[in-house]
Structures are given as C-alpha cells and as structure tokens.
XYZ file of C-alpha atoms in Angstrom:
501
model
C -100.799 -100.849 -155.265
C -100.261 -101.243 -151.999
C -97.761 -98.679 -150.939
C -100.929 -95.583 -151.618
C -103.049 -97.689 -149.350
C -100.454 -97.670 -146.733
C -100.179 -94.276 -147.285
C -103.557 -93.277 -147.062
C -103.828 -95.435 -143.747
C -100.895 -93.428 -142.031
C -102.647 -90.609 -142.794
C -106.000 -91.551 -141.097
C -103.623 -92.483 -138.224
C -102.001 -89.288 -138.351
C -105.353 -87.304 -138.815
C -106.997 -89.536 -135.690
C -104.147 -88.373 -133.431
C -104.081 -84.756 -134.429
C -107.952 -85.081 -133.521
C -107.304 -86.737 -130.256
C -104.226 -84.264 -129.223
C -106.887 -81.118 -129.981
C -109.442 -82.970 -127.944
C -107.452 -83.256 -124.835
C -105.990 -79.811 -125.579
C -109.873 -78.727 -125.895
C -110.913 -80.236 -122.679
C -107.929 -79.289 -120.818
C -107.594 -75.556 -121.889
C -110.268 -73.992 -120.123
C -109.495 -75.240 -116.919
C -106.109 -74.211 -117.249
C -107.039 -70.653 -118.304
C -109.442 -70.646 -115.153
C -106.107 -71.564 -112.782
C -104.313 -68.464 -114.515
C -107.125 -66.096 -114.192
C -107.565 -67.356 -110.179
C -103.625 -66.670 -110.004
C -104.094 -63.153 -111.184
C -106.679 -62.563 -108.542
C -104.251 -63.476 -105.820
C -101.119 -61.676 -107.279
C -103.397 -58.497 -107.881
C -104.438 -58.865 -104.363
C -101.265 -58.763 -103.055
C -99.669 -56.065 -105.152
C -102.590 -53.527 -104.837
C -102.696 -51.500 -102.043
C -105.581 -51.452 -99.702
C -107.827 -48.485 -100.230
C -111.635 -47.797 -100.520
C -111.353 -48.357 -105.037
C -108.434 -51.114 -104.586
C -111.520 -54.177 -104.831
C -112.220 -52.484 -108.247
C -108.530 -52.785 -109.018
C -108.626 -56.775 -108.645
C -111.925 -57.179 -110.339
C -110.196 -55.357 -113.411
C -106.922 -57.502 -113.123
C -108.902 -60.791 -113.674
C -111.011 -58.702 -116.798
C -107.059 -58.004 -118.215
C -105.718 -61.582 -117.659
C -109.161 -62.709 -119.597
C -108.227 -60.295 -122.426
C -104.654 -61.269 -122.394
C -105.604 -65.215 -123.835
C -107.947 -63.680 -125.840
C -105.391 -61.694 -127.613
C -102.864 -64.378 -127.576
C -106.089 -66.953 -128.536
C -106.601 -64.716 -131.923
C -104.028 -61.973 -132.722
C -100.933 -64.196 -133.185
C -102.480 -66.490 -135.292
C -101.767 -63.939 -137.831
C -98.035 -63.820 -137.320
C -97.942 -67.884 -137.010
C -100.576 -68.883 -139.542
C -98.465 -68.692 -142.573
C -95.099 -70.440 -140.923
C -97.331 -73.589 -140.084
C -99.692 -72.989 -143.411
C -96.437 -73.746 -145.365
C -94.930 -76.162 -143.033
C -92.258 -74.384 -142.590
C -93.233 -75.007 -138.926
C -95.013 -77.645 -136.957
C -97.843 -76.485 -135.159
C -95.812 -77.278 -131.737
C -92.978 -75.098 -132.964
C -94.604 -72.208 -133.923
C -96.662 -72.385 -130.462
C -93.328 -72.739 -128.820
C -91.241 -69.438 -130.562
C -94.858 -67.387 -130.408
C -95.008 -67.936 -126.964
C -91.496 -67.340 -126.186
C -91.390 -64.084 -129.080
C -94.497 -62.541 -127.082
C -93.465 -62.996 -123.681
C -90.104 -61.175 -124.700
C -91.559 -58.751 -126.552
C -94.165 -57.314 -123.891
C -91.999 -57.747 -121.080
C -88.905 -55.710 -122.582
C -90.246 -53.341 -124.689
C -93.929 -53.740 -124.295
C -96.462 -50.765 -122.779
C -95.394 -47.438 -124.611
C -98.618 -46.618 -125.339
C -100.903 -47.517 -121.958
C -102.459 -44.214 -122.118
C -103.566 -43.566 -125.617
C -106.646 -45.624 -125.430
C -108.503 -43.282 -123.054
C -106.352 -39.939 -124.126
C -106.981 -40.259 -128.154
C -111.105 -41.807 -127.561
C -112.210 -40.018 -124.537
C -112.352 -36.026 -124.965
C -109.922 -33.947 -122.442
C -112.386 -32.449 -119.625
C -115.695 -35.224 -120.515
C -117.636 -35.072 -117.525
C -116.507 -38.508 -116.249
C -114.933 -38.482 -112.322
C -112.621 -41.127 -111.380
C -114.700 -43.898 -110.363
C -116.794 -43.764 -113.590
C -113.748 -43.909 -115.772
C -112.826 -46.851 -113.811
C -115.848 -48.339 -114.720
C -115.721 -47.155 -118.475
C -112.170 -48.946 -118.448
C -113.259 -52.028 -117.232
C -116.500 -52.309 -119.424
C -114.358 -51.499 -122.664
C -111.572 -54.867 -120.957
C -114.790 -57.172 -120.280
C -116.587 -55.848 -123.700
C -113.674 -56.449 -125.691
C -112.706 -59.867 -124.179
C -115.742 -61.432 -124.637
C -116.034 -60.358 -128.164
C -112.668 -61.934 -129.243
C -113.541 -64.738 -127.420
C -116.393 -64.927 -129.554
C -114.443 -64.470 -132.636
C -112.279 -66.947 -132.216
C -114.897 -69.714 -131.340
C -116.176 -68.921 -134.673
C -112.728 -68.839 -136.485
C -112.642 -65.260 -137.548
C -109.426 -63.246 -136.604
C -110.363 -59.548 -135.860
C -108.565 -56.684 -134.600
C -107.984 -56.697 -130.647
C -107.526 -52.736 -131.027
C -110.417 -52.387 -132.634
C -112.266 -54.569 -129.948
C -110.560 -52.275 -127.326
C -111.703 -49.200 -129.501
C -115.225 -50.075 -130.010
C -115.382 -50.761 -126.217
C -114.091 -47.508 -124.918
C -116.622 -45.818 -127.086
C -119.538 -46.998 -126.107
C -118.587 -47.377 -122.308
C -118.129 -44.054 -122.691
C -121.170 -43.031 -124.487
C -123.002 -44.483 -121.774
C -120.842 -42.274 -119.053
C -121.288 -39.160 -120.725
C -123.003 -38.981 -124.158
C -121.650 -39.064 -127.308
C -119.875 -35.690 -126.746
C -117.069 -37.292 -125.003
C -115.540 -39.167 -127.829
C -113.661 -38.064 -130.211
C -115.129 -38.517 -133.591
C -112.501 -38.214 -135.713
C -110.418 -41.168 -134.166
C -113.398 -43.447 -134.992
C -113.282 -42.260 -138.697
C -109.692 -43.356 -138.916
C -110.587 -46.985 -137.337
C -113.715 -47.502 -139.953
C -111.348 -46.364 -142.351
C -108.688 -48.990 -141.422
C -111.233 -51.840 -142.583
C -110.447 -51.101 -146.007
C -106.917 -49.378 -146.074
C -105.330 -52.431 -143.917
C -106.552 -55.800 -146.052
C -106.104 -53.349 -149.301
C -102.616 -52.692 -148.797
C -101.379 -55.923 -147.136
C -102.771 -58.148 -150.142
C -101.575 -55.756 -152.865
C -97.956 -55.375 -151.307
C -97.996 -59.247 -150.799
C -98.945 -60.130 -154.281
C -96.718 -57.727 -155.476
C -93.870 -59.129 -153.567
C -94.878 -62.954 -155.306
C -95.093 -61.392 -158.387
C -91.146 -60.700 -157.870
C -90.011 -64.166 -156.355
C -92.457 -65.512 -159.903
C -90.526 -63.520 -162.502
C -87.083 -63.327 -160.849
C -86.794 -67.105 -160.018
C -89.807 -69.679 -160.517
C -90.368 -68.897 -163.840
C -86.785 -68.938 -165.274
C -85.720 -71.645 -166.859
C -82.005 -72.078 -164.296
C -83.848 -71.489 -161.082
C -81.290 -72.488 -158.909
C -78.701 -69.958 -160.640
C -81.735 -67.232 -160.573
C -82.225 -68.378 -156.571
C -78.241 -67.670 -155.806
C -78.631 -63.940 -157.809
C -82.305 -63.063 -155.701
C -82.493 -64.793 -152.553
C -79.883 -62.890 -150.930
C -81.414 -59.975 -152.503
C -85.054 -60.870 -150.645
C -83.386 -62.023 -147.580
C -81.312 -58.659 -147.422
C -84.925 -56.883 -148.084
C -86.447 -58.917 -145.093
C -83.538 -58.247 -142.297
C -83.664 -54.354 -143.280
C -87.244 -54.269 -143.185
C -87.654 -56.227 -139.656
C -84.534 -54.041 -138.519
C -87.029 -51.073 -139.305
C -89.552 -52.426 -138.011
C -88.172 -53.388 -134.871
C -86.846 -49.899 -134.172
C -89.699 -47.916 -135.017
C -92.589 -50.438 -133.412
C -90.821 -53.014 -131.525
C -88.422 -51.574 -128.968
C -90.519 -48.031 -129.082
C -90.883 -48.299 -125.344
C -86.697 -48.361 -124.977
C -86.138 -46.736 -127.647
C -87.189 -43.946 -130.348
C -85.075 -43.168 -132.957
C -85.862 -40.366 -136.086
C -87.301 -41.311 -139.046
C -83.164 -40.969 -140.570
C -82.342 -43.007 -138.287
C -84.842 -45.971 -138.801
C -83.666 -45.696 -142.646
C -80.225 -45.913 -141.446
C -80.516 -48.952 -139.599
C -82.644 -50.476 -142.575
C -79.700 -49.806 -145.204
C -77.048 -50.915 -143.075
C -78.709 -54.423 -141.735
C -80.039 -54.721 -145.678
C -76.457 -54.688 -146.571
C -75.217 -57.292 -144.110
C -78.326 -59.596 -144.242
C -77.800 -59.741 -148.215
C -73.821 -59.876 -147.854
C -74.210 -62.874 -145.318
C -77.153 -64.752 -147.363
C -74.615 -65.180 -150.105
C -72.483 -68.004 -148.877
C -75.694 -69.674 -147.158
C -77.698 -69.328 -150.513
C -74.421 -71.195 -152.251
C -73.980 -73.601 -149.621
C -77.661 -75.329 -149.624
C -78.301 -75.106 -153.231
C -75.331 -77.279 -154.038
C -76.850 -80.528 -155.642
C -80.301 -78.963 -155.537
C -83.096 -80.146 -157.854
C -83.916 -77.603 -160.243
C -87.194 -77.283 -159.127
C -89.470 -74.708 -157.572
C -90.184 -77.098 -154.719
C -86.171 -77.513 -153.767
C -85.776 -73.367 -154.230
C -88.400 -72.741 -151.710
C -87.100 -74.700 -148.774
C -84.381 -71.306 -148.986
C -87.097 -69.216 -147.851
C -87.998 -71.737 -144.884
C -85.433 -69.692 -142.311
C -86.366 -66.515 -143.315
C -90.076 -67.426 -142.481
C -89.208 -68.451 -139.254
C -87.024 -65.766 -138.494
C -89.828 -62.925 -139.544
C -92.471 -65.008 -137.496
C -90.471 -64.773 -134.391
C -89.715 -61.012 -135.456
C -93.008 -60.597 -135.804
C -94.685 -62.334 -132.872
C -92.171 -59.783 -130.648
C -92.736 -56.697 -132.001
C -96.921 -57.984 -131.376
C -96.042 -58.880 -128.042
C -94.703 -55.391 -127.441
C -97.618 -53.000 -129.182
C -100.690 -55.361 -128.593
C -100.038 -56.134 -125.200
C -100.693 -52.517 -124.470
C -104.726 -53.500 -125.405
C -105.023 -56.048 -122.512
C -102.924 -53.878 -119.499
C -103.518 -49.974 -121.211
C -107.021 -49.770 -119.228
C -105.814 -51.882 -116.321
C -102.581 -49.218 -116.166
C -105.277 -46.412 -116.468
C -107.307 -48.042 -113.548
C -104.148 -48.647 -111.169
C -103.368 -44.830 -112.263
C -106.850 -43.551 -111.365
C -106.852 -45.391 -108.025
C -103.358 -44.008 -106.977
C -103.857 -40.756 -107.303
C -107.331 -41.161 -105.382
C -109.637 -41.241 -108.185
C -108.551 -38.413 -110.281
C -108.144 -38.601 -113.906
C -105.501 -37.015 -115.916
C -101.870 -37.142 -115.819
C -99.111 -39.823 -117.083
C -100.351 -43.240 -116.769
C -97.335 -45.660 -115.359
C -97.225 -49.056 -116.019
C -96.292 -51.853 -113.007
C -94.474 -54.452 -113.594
C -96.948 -56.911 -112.274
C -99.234 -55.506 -114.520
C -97.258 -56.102 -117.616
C -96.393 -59.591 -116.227
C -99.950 -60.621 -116.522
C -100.393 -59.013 -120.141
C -97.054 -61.279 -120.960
C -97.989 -64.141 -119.455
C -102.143 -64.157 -120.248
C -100.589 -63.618 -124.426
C -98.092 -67.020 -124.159
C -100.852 -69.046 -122.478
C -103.534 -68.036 -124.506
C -101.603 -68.820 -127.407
C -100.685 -72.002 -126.328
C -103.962 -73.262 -124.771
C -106.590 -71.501 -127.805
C -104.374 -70.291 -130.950
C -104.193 -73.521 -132.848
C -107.882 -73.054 -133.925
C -107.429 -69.524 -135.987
C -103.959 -70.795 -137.246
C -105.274 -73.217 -139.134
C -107.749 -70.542 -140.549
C -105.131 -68.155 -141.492
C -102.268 -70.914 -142.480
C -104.350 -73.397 -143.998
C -108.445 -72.645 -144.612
C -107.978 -69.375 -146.810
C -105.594 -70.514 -149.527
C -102.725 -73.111 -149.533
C -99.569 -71.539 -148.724
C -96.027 -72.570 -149.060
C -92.443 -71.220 -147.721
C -92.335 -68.861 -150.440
C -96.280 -67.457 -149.919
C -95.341 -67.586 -146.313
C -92.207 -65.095 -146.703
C -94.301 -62.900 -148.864
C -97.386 -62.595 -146.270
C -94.763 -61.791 -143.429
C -92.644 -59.637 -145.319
C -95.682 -58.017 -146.875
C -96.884 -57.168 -143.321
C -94.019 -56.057 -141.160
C -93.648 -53.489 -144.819
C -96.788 -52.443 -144.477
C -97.308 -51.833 -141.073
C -93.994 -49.389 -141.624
C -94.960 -47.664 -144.602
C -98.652 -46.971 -142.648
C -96.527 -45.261 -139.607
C -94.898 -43.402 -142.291
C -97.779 -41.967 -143.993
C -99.853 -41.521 -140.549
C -102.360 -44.370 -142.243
C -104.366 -46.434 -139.456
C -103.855 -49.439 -140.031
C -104.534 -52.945 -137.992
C -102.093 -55.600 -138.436
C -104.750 -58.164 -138.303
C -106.353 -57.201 -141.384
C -102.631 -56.472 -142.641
C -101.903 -60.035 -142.295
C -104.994 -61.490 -143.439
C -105.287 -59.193 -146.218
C -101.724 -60.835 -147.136
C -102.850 -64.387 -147.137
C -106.055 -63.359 -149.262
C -103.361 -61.114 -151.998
C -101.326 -63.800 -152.331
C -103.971 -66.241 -152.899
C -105.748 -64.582 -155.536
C -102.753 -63.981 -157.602
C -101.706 -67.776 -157.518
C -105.075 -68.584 -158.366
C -105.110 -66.045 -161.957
C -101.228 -67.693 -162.583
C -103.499 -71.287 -162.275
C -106.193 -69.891 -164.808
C -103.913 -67.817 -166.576
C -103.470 -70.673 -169.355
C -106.950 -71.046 -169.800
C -107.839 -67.405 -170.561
C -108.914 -67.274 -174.211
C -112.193 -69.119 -174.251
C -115.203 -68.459 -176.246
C -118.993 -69.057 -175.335
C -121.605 -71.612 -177.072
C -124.931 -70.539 -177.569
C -126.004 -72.777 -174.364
C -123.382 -70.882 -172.041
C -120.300 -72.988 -172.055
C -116.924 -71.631 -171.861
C -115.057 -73.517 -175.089
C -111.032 -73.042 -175.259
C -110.200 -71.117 -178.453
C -107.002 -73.114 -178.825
C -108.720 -76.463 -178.597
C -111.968 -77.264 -180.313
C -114.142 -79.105 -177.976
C -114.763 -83.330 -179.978
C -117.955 -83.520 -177.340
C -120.530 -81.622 -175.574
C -119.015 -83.932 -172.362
C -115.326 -82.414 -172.792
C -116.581 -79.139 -173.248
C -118.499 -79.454 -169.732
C -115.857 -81.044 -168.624
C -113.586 -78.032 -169.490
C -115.584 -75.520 -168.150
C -116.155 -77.711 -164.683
C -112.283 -77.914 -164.650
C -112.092 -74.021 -165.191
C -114.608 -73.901 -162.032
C -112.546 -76.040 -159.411
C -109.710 -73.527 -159.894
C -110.693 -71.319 -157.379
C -107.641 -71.450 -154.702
C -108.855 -69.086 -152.056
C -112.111 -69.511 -150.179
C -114.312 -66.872 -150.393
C -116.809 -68.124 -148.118
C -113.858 -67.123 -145.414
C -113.088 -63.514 -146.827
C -116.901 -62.985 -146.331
C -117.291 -63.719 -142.796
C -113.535 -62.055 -141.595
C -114.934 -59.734 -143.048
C -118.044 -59.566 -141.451
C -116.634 -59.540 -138.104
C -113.975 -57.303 -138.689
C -117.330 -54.535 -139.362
C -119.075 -55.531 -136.307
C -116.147 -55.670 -134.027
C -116.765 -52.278 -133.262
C -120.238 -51.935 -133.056
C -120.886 -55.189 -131.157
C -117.526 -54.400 -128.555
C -119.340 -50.755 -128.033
C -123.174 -52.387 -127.223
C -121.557 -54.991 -125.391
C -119.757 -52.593 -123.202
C -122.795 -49.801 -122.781
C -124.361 -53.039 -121.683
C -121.499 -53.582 -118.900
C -121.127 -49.984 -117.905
C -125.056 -49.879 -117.087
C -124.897 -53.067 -115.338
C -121.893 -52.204 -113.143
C -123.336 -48.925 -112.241
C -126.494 -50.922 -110.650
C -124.276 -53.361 -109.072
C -121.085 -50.893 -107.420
C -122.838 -47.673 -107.304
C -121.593 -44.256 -108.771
C-alpha cells in the first residue's frame, strides 16, 4: 500500500517542477527574445549599406528575426511533437537536436526559394514601384508574425507558409487591387487545407495498420520484429534519403526525379541490410511483448526527427528571410523590382538563429499539443507520424499537390489516433439497442439495467483522440489566411501614413 502512494507523491514532485521549470522558462523567454531581436537591429545596421531606403531595410530585419521565433515557436513542434509524445525523447533533448537540426539545415542548404513568395503571389508588371513592394513585404513579415504568435499562445499549430501567403495577398491587395495577385496560387493553398491533413492521416494509419498485422498482432512478435523492422527501418532511411535530396539540400543540390529514386533504392538497401544485426542484437532476451518491440523503433524516431527538423530548417526558413531577401534586393538595385533575388549571409544567419531560439525559448507549449494533447502516442505511433510525413510531403512534390507540412504532420497524429481508437472499440462492435437507447453487447446479455449503463458508459470513454483539438487546428488553419491578409492590409495602410509613398 504504500509503494502507489510514494509513487503518486513523486509524481506531484515531478509535475511541481516541470511547472516551476516552464514558469521560469515563461518569464525568462520574452526578455530573451527582446535581446535577440535588439541584436538583429545592430547587426542589420552594420551590414546594410547607407542609402536613402537602407532605415526600411533595418526596420524589416527586426520584422524577420520576430518571424524567425515564431516559426521556430510553432512549426517544429510538428517534427518534435511525436519524439517527446512517445518518450522517445525528453523534452530537453528534442529542444536540443531541433535546435541544432534547424540551424544546420537553414544555414547549409536553406534559401532556394527567397523569391517565390512575391514571383508566384504578386502578378509580373502589378503596378507596385519599389518602395511600395518594400512595404507590401514587410506588412506580409509583421502580418504573418503576429498571427503565429497568436497561434501559438492559443496552442494551435498552423502553417507559417500559409501565414506568409495570406500576408502577401492582402498587402498587396491594398497596393494595387486585387488584380495583382494571382488567383490561381490561392486556389492551390485553400485547397491544401484538405489535401495535406487527408493524406498525412491516411498514409499514417496505413503505415500502423502494417507495423499491427506484421508484428503486434502475431503471436512470436519478437521473431515477426527481426523479419519487419529492418524492413521499416530500410523504408525510413530510403524515404529520408529522398527526401533529403529532393527538399533538403535543394539549395546545393538538384538531382532528377531518376535520380532521387536512385538514391532511395540504394540507401533502402543498406539501411535494411545494416538494421539486421542491430534488430538481432537488442531483441536478444526481449520480452515478448508489444511494449519491449517498440523500444526498436525509438532510434529510428529520433533519427527521422532530426531528419526532419533539417530539411524544415532548410525550406521554412525561406518564410522568415524570402521578403527580407526581396527587400535587401529591392534596395540594392535602387528600388527597382524584378530580377534574381540573392540571399546574404547575414540574412540567413538571422532566419537560423531566430528558428533555434524560438524553438528553445516558445516550442515546448505546441509540443505538448501535437505529442501529447491530441492522442497518446508511443515509439511505434511516433515512427509512423514521421515516416508518414517526410512520404507524403515527397509523393505531393511528385504529383505537383500543395501541400503544408504542418497539416501533414498533424493530420498524422490525428490518422493514427483514430485508427488505435476503432482497434480499442473494435471488440465491442456487435451491440444491439433497448427500447430506452442503450447499446447492449450481443455476445453478453446484460444481468442489470446498471451493467448495461455501465457498458455503454465504458463504450463512451473510448474515445482516444480529442476532438475538441481537431476542431480548433482546424479552425485556425482556415483563418490563417484570411486573418494574415486583414492583418497585413491593416499594416500596409498604416505604414503608408507613417513613411510616405
């Protein structure tokens, strides 16, 4: 008797210092944040030349550090979420290898795409001169910003693209009318909303579907774990290799579509040839259990959330310094617009830098919403969410599909919840209905009207995901684009009165 009661004291003690570590962290993070964005003031200072538009280029530089931890605040919870979800990673860890991961990732292969956000939005030859595009640009950073920062107060992970997007357009609206965007790119995004969650949570159930029939279900696991796990691990290391050569290191390198496959097969191959021997190795003297087989997918997780966090670091940074690269462009070449946009290296410093601290100071909050608040997760849920998302992602390049990898992710975690939750009720399926509305079990006559309440009350708690959460990310991820777009109109108007066109 006394042991639980011991047990359940440790855990207040360990609940009251969590508590007290994300108070400090709380209190501590904003001024932090507010001694990075004063940094990137002086640094922009010095590395922009003097010039009658160079004040506008420092006023922007603080509005891309501010969107930098923003991104790192919400985006990578989605690559981190299910590592510390499943405990395959403490929440230290995770913050550590993110920060690390997205560093890397923007400053070596990050900015390929700095221009697209005003070249694929804004139509070629709008009627906006160089100062008003500056200002567009820096009302779509500010717009953007604040709305992710409003996100993740509230615990919703949305799209930073989308926030980017939705600011562009309506910046731009205001400059020049809704003439000057293109349409059709905005049909793609809405259509995103629905293609990205769709596809991530089908391919991820799919993908626990496998792991369920191939291994938890049978009746050797750990013989069925030595046969598969290779076999998923090989999967995951081709996949990521794809990945990382189609979206990761685009900015070094761009290899054909045959040659992306190439890679795939070939690090496939190894990663399942090399699994083998480590698969042997730690399931000698294992339990056969499905708790004991899914500390094997524990280093795969962790190795696809550092793959992940990367290849993020690489394409997202791109929504933080792209308009701060298109201002710095404008205001080189004297206010014109047009051209190749070029990308500093102080500039992608601060994207790098503004991601890791972000993360570090504000991420914990929408990790525990994507690890822990949706659905429980484990290793094995955890490899299926990452896997399901880096395989998505590719298949969406592919096909030409927009896709977000926010909503990938999340979709994930929401796909793979579900179907655990119809394996839970699966047993319970064949019921019948009383006259007064409660569900009986056809292979077990109710004795009582109490048990039979009782049964149906049971069948009621097993709901594993909470859809109170997949209402409001949802919610926000149909606003984001909307409120980003009012927001910046808002900004664009207000700058106007203040700078002067």
């Amino acid at each position: 008797m006394a042991k639980p009661a011991i047990d359940k004291d440790l855990k207040r003690v360990r609940q009251l210092r969590e508590a007290t570590h994300d108070s400090s962290r709380a209190m501590a993070a904003p001024g932090i944040a507010l001694v990075f964005l004063l940094a990137a003031l002086v640094w922009a200072s010095f590395a922009v030349s003097s010039g009658p538009l160079s004040y506008l280029v420092i006023i922007a530089t603080v509005i891309a550090a501010y969107m930098a931890l923003n991104i790192g605040a919400n985006d990578v919870a989605n690559n981190m979420g299910p590592a510390v979800g499943s405990k395959a990673l403490t929440m230290t860890g995770a913050l550590a290898i993110a920060a690390i991961c997205e560093a890397a990732g923007a400053l070596l292969a990050g900015g390929d795409v700095v221009s697209t956000i005003s070249r694929d939005i804004i139509v070629p030859g709008a009627h906006i001169d160089g100062t008003a595009f500056i200002m567009v640009m820096m009302a779509a950073l500010l717009s953007s910003a604040l709305w992710v920062n409003l996100a993740t107060i509230i615990g919703a992970p949305v799209s930073t693209t989308h926030a980017v997007v939705g600011g562009v357009v309506g910046a731009g609206v205001a400059a020049a009318g809704f003439s000057a965007i293109v349409w059709p790119t905005i049909a793609k995004i809405a259509a995103s909303w629905v293609i990205s969650p769709l596809m991530g949570g089908l391919l991820a159930a799919v993908l626990l579907t496998i792991v369920n029939f191939t291994i938890l279900r049978e009746k050797e696991k750990i013989v069925a774990a030595r046969v598969w796990v290779p076999v998923l691990v090989g999967v995951m290391i081709g996949v990521f290799a794809m990945y990382m050569s189609m979206k990761g290191l685009s900015r070094v390198w761009k290899p054909e579509g045959h040659i992306v496959l190439l890679i795939g097969l070939l690090a496939g191959g190894i990663g399942w040839f090399a699994a083998q021997p480590w698969v042997r190795a730690r399931t000698e003297g294992m339990d056969n259990s499905n708790k004991q087989v899914g500390t094997l997918f524990r280093l795969p997780l962790i190795f696809a959330t550092a793959l992940l966090s990367f290849a993020h670091g690489a394409n997202d940074v791109a929504n933080a310094v792209g308009p701060l690269a298109a201002i710095v462009s404008a205001v080189q070449q004297g206010g014109e617009v047009g051209g190749s946009v070029s990308l500093p290296i102080w500039v992608l410093a601060i994207g790098a830098l503004g991601l890791a601290l972000g993360l570090a100071l504000f991420g914990p909050r929408l990790i525990r919403t994507v690890g822990e608040k949706i659905t429980k997760l484990n290793e094995i849920r955890g490899y299926c969410v990452a896997l399901s998302a880096a395989s998505t992602v590719l298949v969406a390049s592919a096909l030409g599909l927009p896709v977000s990898s926010t909503h990938i992710a999340v979709g994930a975690v929401f796909g793979v919840g579900f179907l655990r939750e119809g394996f839970s009720n699966q047993n319970i399926r064949n019921k019948a209905v009383s006259p007064e509305g409660v569900f009986l079990r056809t292979d077990h006559l109710n004795r009582t009207a109490e048990e039979a309440v009782a049964n149906y009350q049971k069948r009621q708690r097993r709901y594993l995901v909470r859809r109170q959460h997949a209402f409001s990310i949802g919610a926000a991820w149909v606003i984001t684009v909307p409120a980003a777009a009012l927001l910046a109109a808002g900004i664009f108007w207000g700058m106007v009165l203040l700078f002067g066109l």
